[in-house]
Coordinates of C-alpha atoms in Angstrom, one line a residue:
Chain A
M27 CA 97.3 117.7 -133.7
A28 CA 94.4 117.2 -136.0
V29 CA 92.2 114.3 -135.2
K30 CA 90.2 112.7 -138.0
E31 CA 86.5 113.2 -137.4
D32 CA 85.7 109.6 -138.3
K33 CA 88.2 108.2 -135.9
V34 CA 86.6 105.5 -133.7
F35 CA 87.8 105.6 -130.1
E36 CA 88.1 102.4 -128.1
I37 CA 86.1 101.9 -124.9
P38 CA 88.7 101.4 -122.2
D39 CA 89.1 97.9 -120.6
F40 CA 87.2 98.0 -117.2
K41 CA 87.9 94.4 -116.3
P42 CA 91.2 94.6 -114.5
F43 CA 89.6 97.1 -112.0
S44 CA 85.9 96.3 -111.9
G45 CA 86.5 92.6 -111.7
E46 CA 89.0 92.9 -108.9
I47 CA 86.8 95.2 -106.9
L48 CA 83.6 93.2 -107.4
S49 CA 85.3 90.0 -106.4
A50 CA 86.7 91.5 -103.2
P51 CA 84.7 91.4 -99.9
K52 CA 83.3 94.8 -98.8
G53 CA 85.9 95.2 -96.0
I54 CA 88.8 94.8 -98.4
R55 CA 87.3 97.3 -100.9
R56 CA 87.9 100.1 -98.4
K57 CA 91.6 99.6 -99.1
M58 CA 91.2 99.8 -102.8
I59 CA 90.6 103.5 -103.2
P60 CA 93.2 104.0 -106.0
R61 CA 91.5 101.3 -108.0
Y62 CA 88.1 103.0 -107.6
E63 CA 89.7 106.2 -108.8
E64 CA 91.1 104.5 -111.8
L65 CA 87.8 102.8 -112.5
A66 CA 86.0 106.2 -112.3
R67 CA 88.5 107.6 -114.7
R68 CA 87.9 104.8 -117.2
I69 CA 84.1 105.3 -116.8
R70 CA 84.5 109.0 -117.5
K71 CA 86.5 108.1 -120.7
A72 CA 83.9 105.6 -121.8
L73 CA 81.0 107.9 -121.4
L74 CA 82.8 110.7 -123.4
I75 CA 83.7 108.2 -126.1
A76 CA 80.0 107.1 -126.3
I77 CA 78.7 110.6 -126.4
Q78 CA 81.2 111.6 -129.1
G79 CA 80.3 108.6 -131.1
A80 CA 76.6 109.5 -130.8
G81 CA 77.2 113.1 -131.8
S82 CA 74.9 114.2 -129.0
G83 CA 74.3 113.6 -125.3
H84 CA 75.0 115.0 -121.9
P85 CA 78.6 115.0 -120.7
G86 CA 78.4 117.7 -117.9
G87 CA 76.2 115.9 -115.5
S88 CA 77.5 112.5 -116.4
L89 CA 81.0 113.5 -115.4
S90 CA 79.8 115.2 -112.2
S91 CA 78.1 112.0 -111.0
A92 CA 80.8 109.6 -112.1
D93 CA 82.5 109.1 -108.7
I94 CA 79.2 108.8 -106.9
L95 CA 77.9 106.0 -109.2
T96 CA 81.3 104.3 -109.1
V97 CA 81.1 104.0 -105.3
L98 CA 77.4 103.2 -105.4
F99 CA 77.6 100.3 -107.8
F100 CA 81.1 99.0 -106.9
Y101 CA 81.0 99.5 -103.1
E102 CA 77.6 100.2 -101.7
M103 CA 74.9 98.4 -103.5
K104 CA 74.1 94.7 -103.7
I105 CA 74.2 94.1 -107.5
N106 CA 74.0 91.1 -109.7
P107 CA 75.2 92.0 -113.2
A108 CA 74.5 88.4 -114.4
N109 CA 70.9 88.8 -113.4
A110 CA 69.8 92.4 -113.4
C111 CA 66.4 91.7 -112.0
S112 CA 67.6 89.4 -109.2
P113 CA 65.1 89.8 -106.3
D114 CA 67.7 90.4 -103.7
R115 CA 69.3 93.4 -105.5
D116 CA 69.4 96.9 -104.3
Y117 CA 67.6 99.3 -106.7
F118 CA 69.2 102.2 -108.4
I119 CA 66.7 104.8 -109.9
L120 CA 68.3 107.3 -112.2
S121 CA 65.9 110.3 -112.0
K122 CA 68.1 112.6 -114.1
G123 CA 67.7 110.4 -117.1
H124 CA 69.8 112.5 -119.4
T125 CA 73.0 111.4 -117.7
C126 CA 72.4 107.8 -118.9
P127 CA 75.8 107.8 -120.7
L128 CA 77.2 107.5 -117.2
L129 CA 74.7 104.9 -116.1
Y130 CA 75.4 102.8 -119.2
S131 CA 79.1 103.1 -118.7
V132 CA 78.8 102.0 -115.1
H133 CA 76.6 99.1 -116.2
A134 CA 79.1 98.1 -118.9
A135 CA 82.0 98.3 -116.4
A136 CA 80.1 96.1 -113.9
G137 CA 79.4 93.6 -116.7
Y138 CA 75.7 94.0 -117.3
F139 CA 76.4 94.1 -121.0
P140 CA 79.4 94.2 -123.3
P141 CA 81.3 97.5 -123.1
G142 CA 81.4 97.6 -126.9
D143 CA 77.7 98.3 -126.9
L144 CA 78.4 101.8 -125.5
L145 CA 79.4 102.7 -129.1
T146 CA 75.7 102.2 -130.1
L147 CA 74.5 105.0 -127.8
R148 CA 71.6 107.0 -129.3
K149 CA 71.7 105.1 -132.5
F150 CA 68.8 103.5 -134.3
G151 CA 68.1 100.1 -133.0
S152 CA 70.3 100.5 -130.0
L153 CA 69.4 99.2 -126.5
L154 CA 71.1 102.4 -125.3
Q155 CA 68.4 105.0 -125.9
G156 CA 69.0 108.7 -125.6
H157 CA 67.2 108.5 -122.3
P158 CA 66.9 105.1 -120.5
D159 CA 64.2 102.6 -121.6
W160 CA 64.2 99.8 -119.2
K161 CA 62.0 97.7 -121.6
K162 CA 65.0 97.6 -123.8
L163 CA 67.6 97.4 -121.1
E164 CA 66.3 95.9 -117.9
C165 CA 69.2 97.0 -115.7
C166 CA 68.0 100.6 -116.1
E167 CA 65.1 99.7 -113.8
I168 CA 62.8 102.4 -115.2
S169 CA 62.2 104.5 -118.3
C170 CA 62.9 108.1 -117.6
G171 CA 63.9 111.5 -119.0
S172 CA 61.1 113.8 -117.9
L173 CA 62.6 115.1 -114.7
G174 CA 61.4 114.9 -111.2
Q175 CA 59.8 111.5 -111.3
G176 CA 62.5 109.1 -109.9
L177 CA 62.1 109.7 -106.2
S178 CA 58.4 108.8 -106.3
I179 CA 59.2 105.5 -108.0
A180 CA 62.0 104.9 -105.5
N181 CA 59.5 105.4 -102.7
G182 CA 57.0 103.0 -104.2
I183 CA 59.7 100.3 -104.4
A184 CA 60.8 101.1 -100.9
M185 CA 57.2 100.8 -99.6
A186 CA 56.8 97.4 -101.3
M187 CA 60.1 96.3 -99.6
K188 CA 58.8 97.4 -96.2
M189 CA 55.5 95.6 -96.8
D190 CA 57.3 92.4 -97.6
E191 CA 59.9 92.9 -94.9
K192 CA 62.7 92.8 -97.4
P193 CA 66.1 94.4 -96.7
N194 CA 66.7 95.7 -100.2
R195 CA 67.6 99.4 -100.3
V196 CA 66.6 101.9 -102.9
Y197 CA 68.9 104.7 -104.3
C198 CA 67.8 107.6 -106.4
L199 CA 70.1 110.1 -108.1
M200 CA 68.7 113.6 -108.9
G201 CA 70.3 116.7 -110.3
D202 CA 70.2 119.9 -108.5
G203 CA 68.3 121.7 -111.2
E204 CA 65.8 118.8 -111.2
L205 CA 64.8 119.8 -107.6
Q206 CA 62.9 122.7 -109.1
E207 CA 60.3 120.1 -110.2
G208 CA 57.4 120.2 -107.7
Q209 CA 56.9 116.4 -107.8
V210 CA 60.3 116.0 -106.1
W211 CA 59.0 117.8 -103.0
E212 CA 55.8 115.8 -103.1
A213 CA 58.0 112.7 -103.0
V214 CA 60.3 114.1 -100.4
M215 CA 57.2 114.4 -98.2
T216 CA 56.2 110.8 -98.9
S217 CA 59.5 109.3 -98.1
A218 CA 59.5 111.1 -94.7
H219 CA 55.8 110.4 -94.0
Y220 CA 56.2 106.7 -94.6
K221 CA 59.5 106.7 -92.7
L222 CA 61.3 105.1 -95.7
D223 CA 64.7 104.6 -94.2
N224 CA 65.5 102.2 -97.0
V225 CA 65.5 105.1 -99.4
C226 CA 68.7 107.1 -100.0
A227 CA 68.3 110.1 -102.3
I228 CA 71.5 111.5 -103.8
V229 CA 71.7 115.1 -105.1
D230 CA 74.4 115.8 -107.6
Y231 CA 74.9 119.4 -106.6
N232 CA 77.0 120.8 -109.4
N233 CA 75.4 124.3 -109.3
L234 CA 74.7 124.4 -113.0
Q235 CA 71.7 123.7 -115.3
I236 CA 71.1 124.4 -119.0
D237 CA 70.3 128.1 -118.7
G238 CA 73.1 128.8 -116.2
F239 CA 73.8 128.8 -112.5
V240 CA 71.0 127.1 -110.5
E241 CA 70.9 130.0 -108.1
D242 CA 70.3 132.4 -111.0
V243 CA 67.8 130.3 -112.9
M244 CA 65.6 129.3 -109.9
G245 CA 67.4 129.0 -106.5
I246 CA 67.1 125.9 -104.5
A247 CA 69.3 126.9 -101.5
P248 CA 69.5 126.2 -98.6
L249 CA 69.1 122.6 -99.7
D250 CA 70.2 120.9 -96.5
D251 CA 67.8 123.0 -94.4
K252 CA 65.0 122.2 -96.8
F253 CA 65.5 118.5 -96.5
R254 CA 65.9 118.7 -92.7
A255 CA 62.6 120.7 -92.5
F256 CA 61.0 117.9 -94.5
S257 CA 62.2 115.4 -91.7
W258 CA 65.1 113.8 -93.7
N259 CA 68.5 112.7 -92.5
V260 CA 70.9 114.9 -94.3
I261 CA 74.6 114.1 -95.1
K262 CA 76.7 116.6 -97.0
V263 CA 79.6 115.1 -98.8
N264 CA 82.2 115.9 -101.4
G265 CA 80.9 114.0 -104.5
H266 CA 84.4 113.4 -105.8
D267 CA 85.9 111.9 -102.7
I268 CA 85.7 108.2 -103.0
E269 CA 86.4 107.4 -99.3
A270 CA 84.0 110.2 -98.1
L271 CA 81.3 108.8 -100.3
M272 CA 81.8 105.3 -98.9
D273 CA 81.5 106.7 -95.4
A274 CA 78.3 108.7 -96.4
F275 CA 76.6 105.6 -97.9
E276 CA 77.5 103.5 -94.8
S277 CA 76.1 106.2 -92.6
A278 CA 72.9 106.4 -94.6
R279 CA 72.6 102.6 -94.5
S280 CA 72.7 102.4 -90.7
F281 CA 70.3 105.4 -90.1
R282 CA 66.9 104.3 -88.9
G283 CA 63.5 106.0 -89.0
K284 CA 64.1 108.6 -91.7
P285 CA 65.1 108.6 -95.3
T286 CA 68.6 109.9 -96.0
V287 CA 69.7 112.4 -98.6
L288 CA 73.4 112.7 -99.7
I289 CA 73.9 116.2 -100.9
C290 CA 77.0 115.8 -103.0
S291 CA 79.1 118.8 -103.8
T292 CA 80.3 118.2 -107.3
V293 CA 81.9 119.9 -110.3
K294 CA 79.9 119.8 -113.6
G295 CA 82.1 118.3 -116.3
K296 CA 84.6 117.0 -113.6
G297 CA 87.8 115.7 -115.0
V298 CA 87.9 117.6 -118.2
S299 CA 89.3 121.1 -117.7
F300 CA 87.5 122.7 -120.6
M301 CA 84.1 121.2 -119.6
E302 CA 84.4 122.0 -115.9
N303 CA 81.9 124.4 -114.5
K304 CA 80.5 125.2 -118.0
A305 CA 76.8 125.1 -118.5
D306 CA 77.4 124.8 -122.2
W307 CA 78.7 121.3 -121.7
H308 CA 75.4 120.2 -120.2
G309 CA 74.1 118.7 -123.4
K310 CA 76.7 119.0 -126.1
A311 CA 78.9 116.2 -127.6
P312 CA 82.6 116.8 -128.0
D313 CA 84.0 116.5 -131.5
A314 CA 86.8 114.1 -132.1
E315 CA 89.5 116.6 -131.4
Q316 CA 87.9 117.7 -128.1
L317 CA 87.5 114.1 -127.2
A318 CA 91.1 113.3 -127.8
L319 CA 92.1 116.2 -125.7
A320 CA 89.7 115.2 -122.9
L321 CA 91.0 111.6 -123.0
R322 CA 94.6 112.8 -122.7
E323 CA 93.7 115.0 -119.7
L324 CA 92.0 112.1 -118.0
D325 CA 95.0 109.8 -118.8
A326 CA 97.3 112.3 -117.2
Q327 CA 95.3 112.3 -113.9
Chain B
M17 CA 16.8 93.3 -116.1
E18 CA 16.3 95.0 -112.8
N19 CA 15.5 98.7 -112.8
K20 CA 17.8 99.6 -109.9
M21 CA 19.9 102.7 -109.4
K22 CA 23.5 102.4 -108.2
A23 CA 26.6 104.5 -108.6
T24 CA 29.4 102.9 -110.6
R25 CA 31.9 103.9 -107.9
E26 CA 30.1 101.3 -105.8
G27 CA 31.1 98.6 -108.3
Y28 CA 34.7 99.7 -108.2
A29 CA 34.8 99.7 -104.4
E30 CA 33.2 96.2 -104.3
A31 CA 35.7 94.9 -106.7
L32 CA 38.6 96.2 -104.7
L33 CA 37.3 94.4 -101.6
I34 CA 37.1 91.1 -103.5
L35 CA 40.6 91.6 -105.0
G36 CA 42.0 92.5 -101.7
E37 CA 40.7 89.3 -100.3
E38 CA 42.0 87.2 -103.2
N39 CA 45.4 88.7 -103.8
P40 CA 47.8 90.0 -101.2
D41 CA 49.7 92.0 -103.9
I42 CA 46.7 94.4 -104.4
V43 CA 47.4 97.8 -103.0
V44 CA 45.3 101.0 -103.2
L45 CA 46.5 104.6 -103.3
D46 CA 44.3 107.6 -103.0
A47 CA 44.9 111.4 -103.0
D48 CA 42.8 112.5 -100.0
L49 CA 39.5 111.6 -101.7
S50 CA 39.0 108.1 -100.3
K51 CA 35.6 108.9 -98.9
S52 CA 34.4 110.1 -102.3
T53 CA 36.0 107.4 -104.4
L54 CA 35.0 104.8 -101.7
T55 CA 38.5 103.4 -101.4
N56 CA 38.0 104.0 -97.7
R57 CA 36.2 100.7 -97.6
F58 CA 39.4 98.9 -98.8
A59 CA 41.4 101.1 -96.3
E60 CA 39.3 99.9 -93.4
K61 CA 39.6 96.2 -94.4
F62 CA 43.3 96.2 -95.5
P63 CA 44.9 99.1 -93.7
G64 CA 48.4 97.8 -94.4
R65 CA 47.8 97.9 -98.1
F66 CA 46.2 101.3 -98.4
F67 CA 48.3 104.4 -98.9
D68 CA 46.8 107.9 -98.6
M69 CA 49.3 110.0 -100.7
G70 CA 47.8 113.3 -99.8
I71 CA 46.9 115.9 -102.4
A72 CA 49.8 115.0 -104.7
E73 CA 48.7 113.1 -107.8
Q74 CA 52.0 113.2 -109.6
D75 CA 53.8 111.6 -106.7
M76 CA 51.0 109.1 -106.3
M77 CA 51.4 108.0 -109.8
G78 CA 55.1 107.6 -109.6
T79 CA 54.8 105.8 -106.3
A80 CA 52.3 103.4 -107.9
A81 CA 54.8 102.7 -110.6
G82 CA 57.5 101.9 -108.0
L83 CA 55.1 99.5 -106.2
A84 CA 54.3 97.8 -109.5
K85 CA 58.1 97.6 -110.2
A86 CA 58.4 95.6 -107.0
G87 CA 55.6 93.3 -107.9
K88 CA 52.5 94.9 -106.3
I89 CA 49.3 95.7 -108.3
P90 CA 48.5 99.2 -107.3
F91 CA 45.1 100.8 -107.9
V92 CA 45.6 104.5 -108.1
T93 CA 42.3 106.3 -107.4
T94 CA 41.1 109.8 -107.3
Y95 CA 38.9 112.1 -109.4
G96 CA 39.4 111.4 -113.1
V97 CA 39.9 115.0 -113.9
F98 CA 43.0 115.2 -111.6
V99 CA 44.4 111.8 -112.2
S100 CA 44.3 112.0 -116.0
G101 CA 45.3 115.7 -116.1
R102 CA 47.7 116.5 -113.3
A103 CA 49.5 113.2 -113.5
W104 CA 49.4 112.9 -117.3
D105 CA 53.2 113.1 -117.9
Q106 CA 53.7 110.6 -115.0
I107 CA 51.2 108.3 -116.7
R108 CA 52.9 108.8 -120.1
T109 CA 56.6 108.6 -119.2
T110 CA 56.7 106.4 -116.1
V111 CA 53.7 104.2 -116.3
C112 CA 53.0 103.7 -120.0
Y113 CA 56.4 104.0 -121.5
G114 CA 57.7 101.8 -118.7
C115 CA 54.6 99.6 -119.1
F116 CA 54.1 99.2 -115.4
N117 CA 51.2 97.2 -114.1
V118 CA 49.4 100.2 -112.6
K119 CA 45.6 100.3 -112.6
I120 CA 44.1 103.8 -112.5
G121 CA 40.6 104.4 -111.2
G122 CA 39.2 107.7 -112.5
A123 CA 36.3 108.6 -110.2
H124 CA 33.6 111.2 -110.7
G125 CA 33.8 111.0 -114.5
G126 CA 31.6 113.1 -116.7
I127 CA 29.4 116.1 -116.5
S128 CA 27.0 114.4 -114.1
V129 CA 29.2 115.2 -111.1
G130 CA 27.0 118.2 -111.2
P131 CA 27.2 121.1 -108.6
D132 CA 31.0 121.1 -108.3
G133 CA 31.2 122.6 -111.7
A134 CA 33.7 122.7 -114.6
T135 CA 36.9 122.2 -112.6
H136 CA 35.7 118.8 -111.3
Q137 CA 33.8 117.5 -114.3
S138 CA 36.1 115.1 -116.1
L139 CA 35.3 115.4 -119.8
E140 CA 38.7 114.8 -121.5
E141 CA 40.2 111.7 -119.9
I142 CA 39.2 109.2 -122.6
A143 CA 41.0 111.3 -125.1
L144 CA 44.0 111.8 -122.8
M145 CA 44.3 108.2 -121.9
R146 CA 43.6 106.5 -125.2
V147 CA 46.4 108.2 -127.1
L148 CA 49.0 106.7 -124.8
P149 CA 50.7 103.5 -126.1
N150 CA 50.3 100.5 -123.8
M151 CA 47.3 102.1 -122.0
N152 CA 44.0 100.2 -121.8
V153 CA 40.8 102.3 -121.3
I154 CA 37.5 101.0 -119.9
V155 CA 34.3 102.9 -119.4
P156 CA 31.7 100.6 -117.9
C157 CA 28.0 101.2 -118.2
D158 CA 26.8 100.5 -114.7
A159 CA 27.8 99.4 -111.2
I160 CA 27.8 95.7 -112.0
E161 CA 29.8 96.1 -115.1
T162 CA 32.2 98.3 -113.2
R163 CA 32.8 95.6 -110.7
K164 CA 33.4 93.0 -113.4
A165 CA 35.7 95.4 -115.3
T166 CA 37.7 96.2 -112.2
L167 CA 38.1 92.5 -111.4
A168 CA 39.1 91.8 -115.0
A169 CA 41.7 94.7 -115.0
V170 CA 43.9 92.6 -112.8
E171 CA 44.1 89.9 -115.5
I172 CA 45.6 92.5 -117.9
Q173 CA 49.4 93.0 -117.6
G174 CA 50.1 96.7 -117.9
P175 CA 48.3 100.0 -117.3
V176 CA 44.5 100.2 -117.3
Y177 CA 42.3 103.2 -116.9
I178 CA 38.8 102.6 -115.5
R179 CA 36.3 105.5 -115.5
F180 CA 33.4 105.5 -113.1
G181 CA 31.0 108.0 -111.7
R182 CA 29.5 109.4 -108.5
E183 CA 25.8 109.6 -109.3
K184 CA 23.5 106.8 -108.9
T185 CA 22.7 105.6 -112.4
P186 CA 20.4 102.8 -113.7
V187 CA 21.7 99.3 -113.4
I188 CA 21.2 97.9 -116.9
T189 CA 23.2 94.7 -116.8
D190 CA 22.8 91.8 -114.4
E191 CA 25.2 89.2 -113.0
D192 CA 24.7 87.0 -116.0
T193 CA 25.5 89.6 -118.6
P194 CA 28.8 88.6 -120.1
Y195 CA 31.8 90.8 -119.7
E196 CA 34.9 90.3 -121.6
F197 CA 37.6 92.9 -121.7
G198 CA 38.0 94.3 -125.2
K199 CA 34.7 92.7 -126.5
A200 CA 31.8 95.0 -127.2
L201 CA 28.4 93.9 -126.2
T202 CA 25.3 94.2 -128.5
F203 CA 22.5 95.0 -126.1
R204 CA 19.9 95.4 -128.8
D205 CA 20.0 94.1 -132.3
G206 CA 18.9 96.3 -135.2
S207 CA 19.4 96.7 -138.9
D208 CA 18.8 100.3 -139.9
I209 CA 21.4 102.1 -137.8
T210 CA 23.7 101.4 -134.8
V211 CA 24.2 103.5 -131.7
I212 CA 27.5 102.8 -129.9
A213 CA 27.8 104.2 -126.4
C214 CA 29.8 103.8 -123.3
G215 CA 29.2 104.5 -119.6
Y216 CA 25.9 106.3 -118.6
E217 CA 25.1 106.9 -122.2
V218 CA 24.4 103.2 -122.8
G219 CA 21.1 103.6 -120.9
E220 CA 20.2 106.7 -122.8
A221 CA 21.0 105.0 -126.1
L222 CA 18.7 102.0 -125.2
A223 CA 15.9 104.4 -124.3
A224 CA 16.4 106.3 -127.6
A225 CA 16.3 103.0 -129.6
E226 CA 13.1 101.8 -128.0
E227 CA 11.4 105.1 -128.7
L228 CA 12.7 105.2 -132.3
E229 CA 11.3 101.8 -132.9
K230 CA 7.9 102.7 -131.5
E231 CA 7.6 106.1 -133.0
N232 CA 9.6 105.8 -136.2
G233 CA 9.7 102.2 -136.9
L234 CA 13.4 102.2 -137.0
S235 CA 15.4 99.1 -136.2
V236 CA 18.3 100.4 -134.0
R237 CA 21.2 98.3 -132.9
V238 CA 22.7 99.4 -129.6
I239 CA 26.3 98.4 -128.7
N240 CA 27.9 98.9 -125.3
L241 CA 31.5 99.7 -126.0
H242 CA 32.8 99.3 -122.5
T243 CA 36.4 98.8 -123.6
I244 CA 37.6 101.8 -125.6
K245 CA 41.1 100.6 -125.9
P246 CA 41.9 98.1 -127.3
I247 CA 38.8 98.8 -129.4
D248 CA 36.6 96.0 -130.8
E249 CA 37.2 96.7 -134.5
E250 CA 35.2 93.6 -135.5
A251 CA 32.0 94.7 -133.8
I252 CA 32.3 98.2 -135.2
V253 CA 33.0 97.1 -138.7
K254 CA 30.2 94.6 -138.6
A255 CA 27.8 97.3 -137.4
A256 CA 28.9 99.7 -140.2
K257 CA 28.5 97.0 -142.8
E258 CA 25.2 95.6 -141.6
T259 CA 23.4 98.8 -140.6
G260 CA 25.2 101.4 -142.8
A261 CA 25.2 104.2 -140.3
I262 CA 26.6 104.9 -136.8
V263 CA 25.8 107.3 -134.0
T264 CA 28.1 107.4 -131.0
A265 CA 27.2 108.7 -127.5
E266 CA 29.5 109.5 -124.6
E267 CA 29.6 111.7 -121.5
H268 CA 32.8 113.3 -122.7
Q269 CA 34.1 115.8 -125.2
A270 CA 32.9 114.8 -128.6
A271 CA 36.4 115.4 -129.9
G272 CA 39.0 112.8 -129.1
G273 CA 36.9 110.4 -127.1
M274 CA 35.1 107.1 -127.8
G275 CA 33.3 108.5 -130.9
S276 CA 36.6 109.6 -132.4
A277 CA 38.1 106.2 -131.7
I278 CA 35.2 104.5 -133.5
A279 CA 35.4 107.0 -136.4
E280 CA 39.1 106.0 -136.8
V281 CA 38.0 102.4 -137.2
V282 CA 35.2 103.3 -139.5
V283 CA 37.2 105.4 -141.9
R284 CA 39.9 102.8 -142.2
N285 CA 37.5 100.0 -143.0
C286 CA 34.1 101.0 -144.4
P287 CA 33.1 104.7 -144.2
V288 CA 29.4 105.2 -143.4
P289 CA 27.5 108.2 -142.3
M290 CA 28.4 108.9 -138.6
R291 CA 27.4 111.4 -135.9
L292 CA 29.2 111.8 -132.6
V293 CA 27.0 112.8 -129.6
G294 CA 29.1 114.3 -126.9
I295 CA 30.0 117.6 -125.4
E296 CA 30.7 120.2 -128.1
D297 CA 34.0 121.8 -127.1
R298 CA 32.8 123.4 -123.9
F299 CA 33.7 123.3 -120.3
G300 CA 31.0 122.2 -117.9
E301 CA 29.1 124.2 -115.3
S302 CA 27.3 123.8 -112.0
G303 CA 23.9 122.2 -111.9
Q304 CA 22.0 119.1 -111.1
P305 CA 23.1 116.1 -113.2
E306 CA 19.8 115.8 -115.1
E307 CA 19.9 119.6 -115.9
L308 CA 23.4 119.3 -117.1
L309 CA 22.8 116.2 -119.2
E310 CA 20.0 118.1 -120.9
E311 CA 22.0 121.3 -121.3
F312 CA 25.0 119.5 -122.8
G313 CA 23.0 117.5 -125.2
L314 CA 23.4 114.0 -123.7
T315 CA 19.9 112.8 -123.0
S316 CA 18.1 110.3 -125.1
R317 CA 16.3 112.9 -127.1
F318 CA 19.6 114.2 -128.5
I319 CA 20.6 110.7 -129.5
K320 CA 17.2 110.2 -131.2
K321 CA 17.7 113.4 -133.2
A322 CA 21.2 112.4 -134.2
V323 CA 19.9 108.9 -135.3
L324 CA 17.1 110.3 -137.4
E325 CA 19.4 112.8 -139.1
T326 CA 22.1 110.2 -139.7
F327 CA 19.5 107.7 -141.0
E328 CA 18.4 110.3 -143.5
R329 CA 22.0 110.8 -144.7
K330 CA 22.3 107.1 -145.1
K331 CA 19.4 107.0 -147.5
Q332 CA 21.0 109.6 -149.7
P333 CA 23.3 108.6 -152.5
A334 CA 26.9 108.9 -151.2
A335 CA 27.6 112.0 -153.1
N336 CA 24.7 113.9 -151.5
R337 CA 25.5 112.9 -147.9
A338 CA 27.2 116.1 -146.8
V339 CA 25.5 117.5 -143.7

């Protein structure tokens, strides 16, 4: 089955699922797990289509975090897609900026901007830069791409919320390889020192980085012990289990006195067999044929 | 003008106290140097708005960006050498690219920090900061101007770097001296040549100009270029056109700093003979401030020499001006 290289793939329709979930009260959402799974599947398809259209980008880590962000944006966080900067929102700080195809797809699914814009990813004049630029696209909250900086920013926001006695929570997604950056551990100290229990860090622990296995490149284990030693509340969770993620976020929300980290076991490239657990798919775009195959696999799930 | 001595860091600390009183959104962060940067005074008065971030400049800068994201106006303060060097990528990517309203106080600027030696003498931060889009860079000439500049920094939306020093230096302005962000001040008019200086070197430039007038009959204009970015093109071009030669003086590497910024304006608009007085591609070393200023060629006599040589070049036909 040859696929023409210039074929334009269509971004899937999120509305039937995203709209239904977002209009449901939180209590009801718990009973909508299959809809979350379908939404995550469509988000995966969208980000792959966007990356293929761009001809470059980072599918591996985008796919591994897809379920996490689906739960975060459509279950856990207080969001306002009609007004991205609404003062009562919870903040999401993407620290591993290269996985922005996922963030953009989640934003599009939630209605921050038209899903069709995903096809402009990485193109000249696009709001969807290769790494997020919040001055172009406010819902990204920050501009990032140089790793290791997000948690510090999250802490600063959380400190401001504490000063103003506001209930907003701050979430920060980091990659496992990213934890090799020294600044992350400076920030880990700060969150604990200032008792920022309104901070929830999330580690996408997919075990792979560009040069290979994290433990071969520069080991970070034992990660849970490290965070505990830094006085954090640690929750280990399967990063592809929607219900477990809901529980984990709920637990983090109710924990007082310490910041919480969700260490999410994930599979890099999750959902596409030939991308799963392959470091090569960290930062490589599928061609049209590979995309068609990936979409068929996702459709079959 | 009074002939008083006062450290520019005092001016920064005074401004923070005034700002703290006026605006509840002002917060101050320091990296374990609050007793040296004098942010401890703000900490005592406004403990709920002061954060000691420990010896972790990169995290401090990111935290400041987060505070700014949430509407606060953070003043990040530590030694200039650390804040501009260790946290440069955080300043570039998070603060400047994101254009967050973060004010950076770079303390202990220049060679005159003295005995601590090369590791603590900040000689590159004007270059490091001014190349960043969205960044504003201010190097005030004395304690009073530092206070005014710090107060004015809050009126600017976006990142600002303010350099100040530890040593007591002459107070050469007074309360009535105008201060306008981005607007150079002509401290002495002259028609033969212009000396443009910032920070401590403004005083040295004034001393040099006076002696040059007495001893050599030269009419030397002296401009205090407290704002290096955005640069006052108009004042520089006017000086180049009216006096035909420019010497710059700064307590910083001659490469990449204020003098280079001025040269960029001059070559674009009206090339004239120029000389940059600054540190010539060297690291600092331990010593008393006055010994170091002499060793590194930053006292008034070096400015005088540069002025005389540049004035000679100006008199030559353009083709013969090569040094």
